[in-house]
PDB file of C-alpha atoms in Angstrom:
ATOM      1  CA  MET A   1     -41.036 -49.418  50.828  1.00  0.00           C
ATOM      2  CA  ALA A   2     -39.391 -51.270  53.081  1.00  0.00           C
ATOM      3  CA  LEU A   3     -40.862 -51.997  56.643  1.00  0.00           C
ATOM      4  CA  LYS A   4     -38.771 -53.531  59.117  1.00  0.00           C
ATOM      5  CA  LEU A   5     -40.848 -55.234  61.822  1.00  0.00           C
ATOM      6  CA  ASP A   6     -39.318 -56.690  65.252  1.00  0.00           C
ATOM      7  CA  MET A   7     -41.643 -58.521  67.526  1.00  0.00           C
ATOM      8  CA  SER A   8     -39.180 -60.191  69.708  1.00  0.00           C
ATOM      9  CA  LYS A   9     -40.419 -63.354  71.017  1.00  0.00           C
ATOM     10  CA  ALA A  10     -44.010 -61.738  70.920  1.00  0.00           C
ATOM     11  CA  TYR A  11     -45.493 -65.281  70.221  1.00  0.00           C
ATOM     12  CA  ASP A  12     -43.114 -67.052  74.075  1.00  0.00           C
ATOM     13  CA  ARG A  13     -43.762 -64.324  76.176  1.00  0.00           C
ATOM     14  CA  VAL A  14     -46.807 -61.822  75.450  1.00  0.00           C
ATOM     15  CA  GLU A  15     -50.976 -62.704  75.874  1.00  0.00           C
ATOM     16  CA  TRP A  16     -52.031 -61.983  72.737  1.00  0.00           C
ATOM     17  CA  SER A  17     -55.154 -60.449  74.257  1.00  0.00           C
ATOM     18  CA  PHE A  18     -52.885 -58.301  76.450  1.00  0.00           C
ATOM     19  CA  LEU A  19     -50.115 -57.273  73.177  1.00  0.00           C
ATOM     20  CA  GLU A  20     -54.106 -55.958  71.460  1.00  0.00           C
ATOM     21  CA  ALA A  21     -55.230 -53.994  74.369  1.00  0.00           C
ATOM     22  CA  LEU A  22     -51.541 -52.421  74.744  1.00  0.00           C
ATOM     23  CA  LEU A  23     -51.238 -51.594  71.098  1.00  0.00           C
ATOM     24  CA  LEU A  24     -54.643 -50.042  71.188  1.00  0.00           C
ATOM     25  CA  LYS A  25     -54.059 -48.114  74.600  1.00  0.00           C
ATOM     26  CA  MET A  26     -50.889 -46.796  72.915  1.00  0.00           C
ATOM     27  CA  GLY A  27     -52.368 -44.944  70.261  1.00  0.00           C
ATOM     28  CA  PHE A  28     -51.995 -47.120  66.918  1.00  0.00           C
ATOM     29  CA  ASP A  29     -54.404 -47.074  64.310  1.00  0.00           C
ATOM     30  CA  THR A  30     -57.289 -50.326  64.522  1.00  0.00           C
ATOM     31  CA  ARG A  31     -56.250 -51.400  61.442  1.00  0.00           C
ATOM     32  CA  TRP A  32     -52.820 -51.395  61.897  1.00  0.00           C
ATOM     33  CA  VAL A  33     -53.718 -53.520  64.926  1.00  0.00           C
ATOM     34  CA  LYS A  34     -55.352 -55.757  63.387  1.00  0.00           C
ATOM     35  CA  LEU A  35     -52.894 -56.417  60.711  1.00  0.00           C
ATOM     36  CA  VAL A  36     -50.536 -57.246  63.573  1.00  0.00           C
ATOM     37  CA  MET A  37     -52.486 -59.368  65.205  1.00  0.00           C
ATOM     38  CA  ALA A  38     -53.169 -61.126  62.067  1.00  0.00           C
ATOM     39  CA  LEU A  39     -49.621 -62.087  61.786  1.00  0.00           C
ATOM     40  CA  VAL A  40     -49.334 -63.002  65.492  1.00  0.00           C
ATOM     41  CA  GLU A  41     -52.141 -65.483  65.560  1.00  0.00           C
ATOM     42  CA  SER A  42     -51.425 -67.295  62.507  1.00  0.00           C
ATOM     43  CA  VAL A  43     -48.028 -68.436  60.356  1.00  0.00           C
ATOM     44  CA  ARG A  44     -50.426 -68.040  57.600  1.00  0.00           C
ATOM     45  CA  TYR A  45     -49.996 -64.597  55.616  1.00  0.00           C
ATOM     46  CA  GLY A  46     -50.065 -62.971  52.364  1.00  0.00           C
ATOM     47  CA  ASN A  47     -52.236 -65.171  50.710  1.00  0.00           C
ATOM     48  CA  LYS A  48     -54.389 -62.426  48.920  1.00  0.00           C
ATOM     49  CA  GLY A  49     -50.970 -60.725  46.758  1.00  0.00           C
ATOM     50  CA  TRP A  50     -52.106 -57.307  48.723  1.00  0.00           C
ATOM     51  CA  ILE A  51     -47.683 -57.103  48.948  1.00  0.00           C
ATOM     52  CA  LYS A  52     -45.797 -56.936  45.649  1.00  0.00           C
ATOM     53  CA  TRP A  53     -42.660 -57.332  45.590  1.00  0.00           C
ATOM     54  CA  CYS A  54     -39.759 -54.924  44.396  1.00  0.00           C
ATOM     55  CA  GLN A  55     -36.975 -55.178  41.663  1.00  0.00           C
ATOM     56  CA  VAL A  56     -34.046 -52.816  42.075  1.00  0.00           C
ATOM     57  CA  THR A  57     -33.146 -52.645  38.342  1.00  0.00           C
ATOM     58  CA  CYS A  58     -33.822 -54.759  35.079  1.00  0.00           C
ATOM     59  CA  GLY A  59     -33.155 -58.619  35.549  1.00  0.00           C
ATOM     60  CA  ALA A  60     -32.621 -58.317  39.382  1.00  0.00           C
ATOM     61  CA  PRO A  61     -34.052 -60.842  41.413  1.00  0.00           C
ATOM     62  CA  LEU A  62     -37.889 -60.209  42.456  1.00  0.00           C
ATOM     63  CA  VAL A  63     -37.986 -59.864  47.047  1.00  0.00           C
ATOM     64  CA  SER A  64     -40.662 -59.665  48.987  1.00  0.00           C
ATOM     65  CA  HIS A  65     -39.188 -60.036  51.663  1.00  0.00           C
ATOM     66  CA  MET A  66     -35.592 -60.839  53.995  1.00  0.00           C
ATOM     67  CA  PHE A  67     -35.348 -62.782  57.694  1.00  0.00           C
ATOM     68  CA  PHE A  68     -32.707 -62.228  59.534  1.00  0.00           C
ATOM     69  CA  ALA A  69     -32.352 -63.090  63.783  1.00  0.00           C
ATOM     70  CA  ASP A  70     -35.741 -61.925  65.029  1.00  0.00           C
ATOM     71  CA  ASP A  71     -35.317 -58.917  62.451  1.00  0.00           C
ATOM     72  CA  SER A  72     -38.097 -59.538  59.469  1.00  0.00           C
ATOM     73  CA  TYR A  73     -38.072 -56.713  56.448  1.00  0.00           C
ATOM     74  CA  LEU A  74     -40.828 -56.489  54.341  1.00  0.00           C
ATOM     75  CA  TYR A  75     -40.130 -54.897  50.816  1.00  0.00           C
ATOM     76  CA  CYS A  76     -43.596 -53.600  48.424  1.00  0.00           C
ATOM     77  CA  ARG A  77     -44.825 -51.334  46.078  1.00  0.00           C
ATOM     78  CA  ALA A  78     -46.368 -48.298  48.110  1.00  0.00           C
ATOM     79  CA  LEU A  79     -49.072 -47.251  45.886  1.00  0.00           C
ATOM     80  CA  GLU A  80     -52.170 -44.954  46.767  1.00  0.00           C
ATOM     81  CA  GLN A  81     -54.376 -42.970  44.359  1.00  0.00           C
ATOM     82  CA  ASN A  82     -56.282 -39.940  44.368  1.00  0.00           C
ATOM     83  CA  THR A  83     -54.060 -38.088  47.105  1.00  0.00           C
ATOM     84  CA  SER A  84     -52.932 -34.431  47.186  1.00  0.00           C
ATOM     85  CA  ILE A  85     -50.518 -35.200  50.426  1.00  0.00           C
ATOM     86  CA  ASP A  86     -46.989 -35.963  50.768  1.00  0.00           C
ATOM     87  CA  VAL A  87     -45.524 -39.972  50.641  1.00  0.00           C
ATOM     88  CA  TRP A  88     -44.723 -39.536  53.695  1.00  0.00           C
ATOM     89  CA  GLY A  89     -48.268 -38.138  55.506  1.00  0.00           C
ATOM     90  CA  ARG A  90     -49.842 -40.595  52.846  1.00  0.00           C
ATOM     91  CA  ILE A  91     -47.671 -43.801  54.182  1.00  0.00           C
ATOM     92  CA  CYS A  92     -47.964 -42.773  58.278  1.00  0.00           C
ATOM     93  CA  SER A  93     -52.069 -42.203  57.608  1.00  0.00           C
ATOM     94  CA  ILE A  94     -52.666 -45.403  55.912  1.00  0.00           C
ATOM     95  CA  LEU A  95     -50.503 -47.576  58.363  1.00  0.00           C
ATOM     96  CA  GLY A  96     -51.595 -45.093  61.395  1.00  0.00           C
ATOM     97  CA  MET A  97     -48.582 -44.060  63.084  1.00  0.00           C
ATOM     98  CA  VAL A  98     -46.647 -41.153  63.692  1.00  0.00           C
ATOM     99  CA  GLU A  99     -43.050 -40.485  61.262  1.00  0.00           C
ATOM    100  CA  ALA A 100     -39.919 -40.259  63.187  1.00  0.00           C
ATOM    101  CA  GLY A 101     -38.161 -36.523  63.772  1.00  0.00           C
ATOM    102  CA  ASP A 102     -34.834 -36.019  62.516  1.00  0.00           C
ATOM    103  CA  ASP A 103     -33.400 -35.772  66.097  1.00  0.00           C
ATOM    104  CA  GLY A 104     -34.637 -39.541  66.587  1.00  0.00           C
ATOM    105  CA  PHE A 105     -32.273 -42.262  67.928  1.00  0.00           C
ATOM    106  CA  TYR A 106     -32.222 -46.052  66.605  1.00  0.00           C
ATOM    107  CA  LEU A 107     -29.642 -48.855  67.462  1.00  0.00           C
ATOM    108  CA  GLY A 108     -28.346 -46.362  69.319  1.00  0.00           C
ATOM    109  CA  LEU A 109     -26.994 -43.723  67.201  1.00  0.00           C
ATOM    110  CA  PRO A 110     -28.665 -40.623  65.061  1.00  0.00           C
ATOM    111  CA  ASN A 111     -31.335 -41.850  62.347  1.00  0.00           C
ATOM    112  CA  ILE A 112     -29.969 -38.568  60.374  1.00  0.00           C
ATOM    113  CA  MET A 113     -27.355 -37.056  59.752  1.00  0.00           C
ATOM    114  CA  LYS A 114     -27.342 -33.502  59.379  1.00  0.00           C
ATOM    115  CA  HIS A 115     -24.913 -31.038  58.076  1.00  0.00           C
ATOM    116  CA  ASN A 116     -23.400 -30.252  61.909  1.00  0.00           C
ATOM    117  CA  LYS A 117     -21.739 -33.305  62.775  1.00  0.00           C
ATOM    118  CA  ASN A 118     -20.473 -31.650  66.067  1.00  0.00           C
ATOM    119  CA  VAL A 119     -23.716 -31.665  66.875  1.00  0.00           C
ATOM    120  CA  VAL A 120     -25.417 -34.806  66.142  1.00  0.00           C
ATOM    121  CA  LEU A 121     -22.320 -36.648  67.002  1.00  0.00           C
ATOM    122  CA  GLY A 122     -22.009 -34.474  70.085  1.00  0.00           C
ATOM    123  CA  PHE A 123     -23.626 -37.245  72.365  1.00  0.00           C
ATOM    124  CA  LEU A 124     -20.848 -39.087  72.298  1.00  0.00           C
ATOM    125  CA  LYS A 125     -18.339 -36.661  74.356  1.00  0.00           C
ATOM    126  CA  GLU A 126     -21.597 -36.651  77.163  1.00  0.00           C
ATOM    127  CA  LYS A 127     -21.331 -40.853  77.136  1.00  0.00           C
ATOM    128  CA  MET A 128     -17.377 -40.797  77.795  1.00  0.00           C
ATOM    129  CA  ARG A 129     -17.591 -37.583  80.750  1.00  0.00           C
ATOM    130  CA  LYS A 130     -20.258 -39.094  82.578  1.00  0.00           C
ATOM    131  CA  ARG A 131     -18.736 -42.687  82.637  1.00  0.00           C
ATOM    132  CA  VAL A 132     -15.148 -41.102  83.258  1.00  0.00           C
ATOM    133  CA  GLU A 133     -17.051 -39.448  86.008  1.00  0.00           C
ATOM    134  CA  SER A 134     -18.498 -42.348  87.851  1.00  0.00           C
ATOM    135  CA  TRP A 135     -15.065 -43.374  88.192  1.00  0.00           C
ATOM    136  CA  ASP A 136     -14.012 -40.113  90.021  1.00  0.00           C
ATOM    137  CA  GLY A 137     -13.586 -41.048  93.674  1.00  0.00           C
ATOM    138  CA  LYS A 138     -12.233 -44.488  93.541  1.00  0.00           C
ATOM    139  CA  PHE A 139      -8.895 -45.454  94.574  1.00  0.00           C
ATOM    140  CA  LEU A 140      -7.314 -47.610  91.402  1.00  0.00           C
ATOM    141  CA  SER A 141      -3.948 -48.208  90.812  1.00  0.00           C
ATOM    142  CA  ARG A 142      -2.759 -47.254  87.634  1.00  0.00           C
ATOM    143  CA  ALA A 143      -2.792 -50.561  85.699  1.00  0.00           C
ATOM    144  CA  GLY A 144      -7.142 -50.806  87.101  1.00  0.00           C
ATOM    145  CA  LYS A 145      -7.137 -46.936  85.324  1.00  0.00           C
ATOM    146  CA  GLU A 146      -5.723 -48.927  82.324  1.00  0.00           C
ATOM    147  CA  VAL A 147      -7.961 -51.595  81.992  1.00  0.00           C
ATOM    148  CA  LEU A 148     -10.916 -49.273  82.308  1.00  0.00           C
ATOM    149  CA  LEU A 149      -9.084 -46.875  79.659  1.00  0.00           C
ATOM    150  CA  LYS A 150      -8.594 -50.191  77.581  1.00  0.00           C
ATOM    151  CA  SER A 151     -11.595 -52.618  77.616  1.00  0.00           C
ATOM    152  CA  VAL A 152     -14.887 -49.060  78.619  1.00  0.00           C
ATOM    153  CA  ALA A 153     -13.576 -45.510  77.918  1.00  0.00           C
ATOM    154  CA  GLN A 154     -11.739 -46.460  74.063  1.00  0.00           C
ATOM    155  CA  SER A 155     -14.846 -49.158  73.031  1.00  0.00           C
ATOM    156  CA  LEU A 156     -17.627 -46.499  73.840  1.00  0.00           C
ATOM    157  CA  PRO A 157     -17.078 -44.435  70.435  1.00  0.00           C
ATOM    158  CA  ASN A 158     -16.459 -47.959  68.565  1.00  0.00           C
ATOM    159  CA  TYR A 159     -19.463 -48.549  67.278  1.00  0.00           C
ATOM    160  CA  ALA A 160     -20.474 -45.040  66.235  1.00  0.00           C
ATOM    161  CA  MET A 161     -17.101 -45.175  64.339  1.00  0.00           C
ATOM    162  CA  SER A 162     -17.842 -48.120  62.460  1.00  0.00           C
ATOM    163  CA  ILE A 163     -20.812 -46.681  60.958  1.00  0.00           C
ATOM    164  CA  PHE A 164     -20.124 -42.511  60.590  1.00  0.00           C
ATOM    165  CA  LEU A 165     -16.888 -40.818  59.764  1.00  0.00           C
ATOM    166  CA  ILE A 166     -15.887 -38.813  63.214  1.00  0.00           C
ATOM    167  CA  PRO A 167     -14.656 -35.500  63.218  1.00  0.00           C
ATOM    168  CA  LYS A 168     -11.471 -34.754  64.558  1.00  0.00           C
ATOM    169  CA  GLY A 169     -12.376 -32.466  66.985  1.00  0.00           C
ATOM    170  CA  ILE A 170     -14.778 -35.046  68.594  1.00  0.00           C
ATOM    171  CA  CYS A 171     -11.666 -37.604  68.829  1.00  0.00           C
ATOM    172  CA  ASP A 172      -9.384 -34.841  70.022  1.00  0.00           C
ATOM    173  CA  GLU A 173     -12.061 -34.080  73.399  1.00  0.00           C
ATOM    174  CA  LEU A 174     -12.368 -37.339  73.362  1.00  0.00           C
ATOM    175  CA  GLU A 175      -8.737 -38.336  73.922  1.00  0.00           C
ATOM    176  CA  LYS A 176      -8.311 -35.532  76.570  1.00  0.00           C
ATOM    177  CA  MET A 177     -10.777 -36.693  78.705  1.00  0.00           C
ATOM    178  CA  MET A 178      -9.329 -39.807  79.057  1.00  0.00           C
ATOM    179  CA  CYS A 179      -6.111 -38.343  79.289  1.00  0.00           C
ATOM    180  CA  LYS A 180      -6.684 -36.149  82.434  1.00  0.00           C
ATOM    181  CA  PHE A 181      -8.430 -39.402  83.846  1.00  0.00           C
ATOM    182  CA  TRP A 182      -5.459 -40.954  83.487  1.00  0.00           C
ATOM    183  CA  TRP A 183      -3.237 -38.832  85.543  1.00  0.00           C
ATOM    184  CA  LYS A 184      -5.814 -37.188  87.615  1.00  0.00           C
ATOM    185  CA  SER A 185      -4.651 -38.716  90.868  1.00  0.00           C
ATOM    186  CA  SER A 186      -7.147 -40.352  93.483  1.00  0.00           C
ATOM    187  CA  SER A 187      -8.788 -38.083  94.836  1.00  0.00           C
ATOM    188  CA  LYS A 188     -12.032 -36.210  93.009  1.00  0.00           C
ATOM    189  CA  GLY A 189     -10.244 -32.665  93.424  1.00  0.00           C
ATOM    190  CA  GLY A 190      -7.182 -31.819  91.367  1.00  0.00           C
ATOM    191  CA  THR A 191      -5.850 -31.851  87.835  1.00  0.00           C
ATOM    192  CA  GLY A 192      -2.900 -34.132  88.051  1.00  0.00           C
ATOM    193  CA  ILE A 193       0.432 -33.671  86.012  1.00  0.00           C
ATOM    194  CA  HIS A 194       0.798 -34.504  82.570  1.00  0.00           C
ATOM    195  CA  TRP A 195       4.068 -35.913  83.207  1.00  0.00           C
ATOM    196  CA  MET A 196       4.528 -37.133  79.771  1.00  0.00           C
ATOM    197  CA  ASN A 197       4.078 -36.350  76.041  1.00  0.00           C
ATOM    198  CA  TRP A 198       0.816 -37.663  75.035  1.00  0.00           C
ATOM    199  CA  ASP A 199       2.619 -38.334  71.399  1.00  0.00           C
ATOM    200  CA  ARG A 200       5.286 -40.187  73.300  1.00  0.00           C
ATOM    201  CA  MET A 201       2.881 -42.099  75.672  1.00  0.00           C
ATOM    202  CA  CYS A 202       1.405 -43.317  72.243  1.00  0.00           C
ATOM    203  CA  ALA A 203       4.272 -44.468  70.682  1.00  0.00           C
ATOM    204  CA  PRO A 204       4.241 -48.738  69.190  1.00  0.00           C
ATOM    205  CA  LYS A 205       6.018 -50.608  71.457  1.00  0.00           C
ATOM    206  CA  GLU A 206       8.073 -52.544  68.799  1.00  0.00           C
TER     207      GLU A 206
END
């Protein structure tokens, strides 16, 4: 199993007694809270050898932890005897935590990619729509619109595109929203006239 711990500056910003009271108030199991507090209150841990390292294949190095910036990853064997419940339920029961749902988000992206990408990644269209609508009613020059489209609108889906293959249908709809905003007049009403073919608009500069 792998645990990702993010204690973002807890040593400097949060009083330890407050952190403990907050975790208990949020409903975390007492054993889990004690484990977290043991890590916070002391820089020494793992002396008892309870965390067993992992090895991905024969001959590979033994890995027990990895540190990157403010993130900590712990890799260990998930062993529990004499139980008939599923593995995820067993781990959550031991740690006193609730398993994240399929529709959860992490770092702004869906935890699980289901078969219908158009539904899962539909939030990209909503983000674009809200952003473009927030510009409606503003008196913007062509140059101002160009800056907003290139620096803001086109960058919205970039992060998701670096992780997932975005369906062509979603890309087309995002493009339509930007095109509509470009040709639209400054007034909130009206759609504007598309004076030039989009393919010609997107021709290479050279």
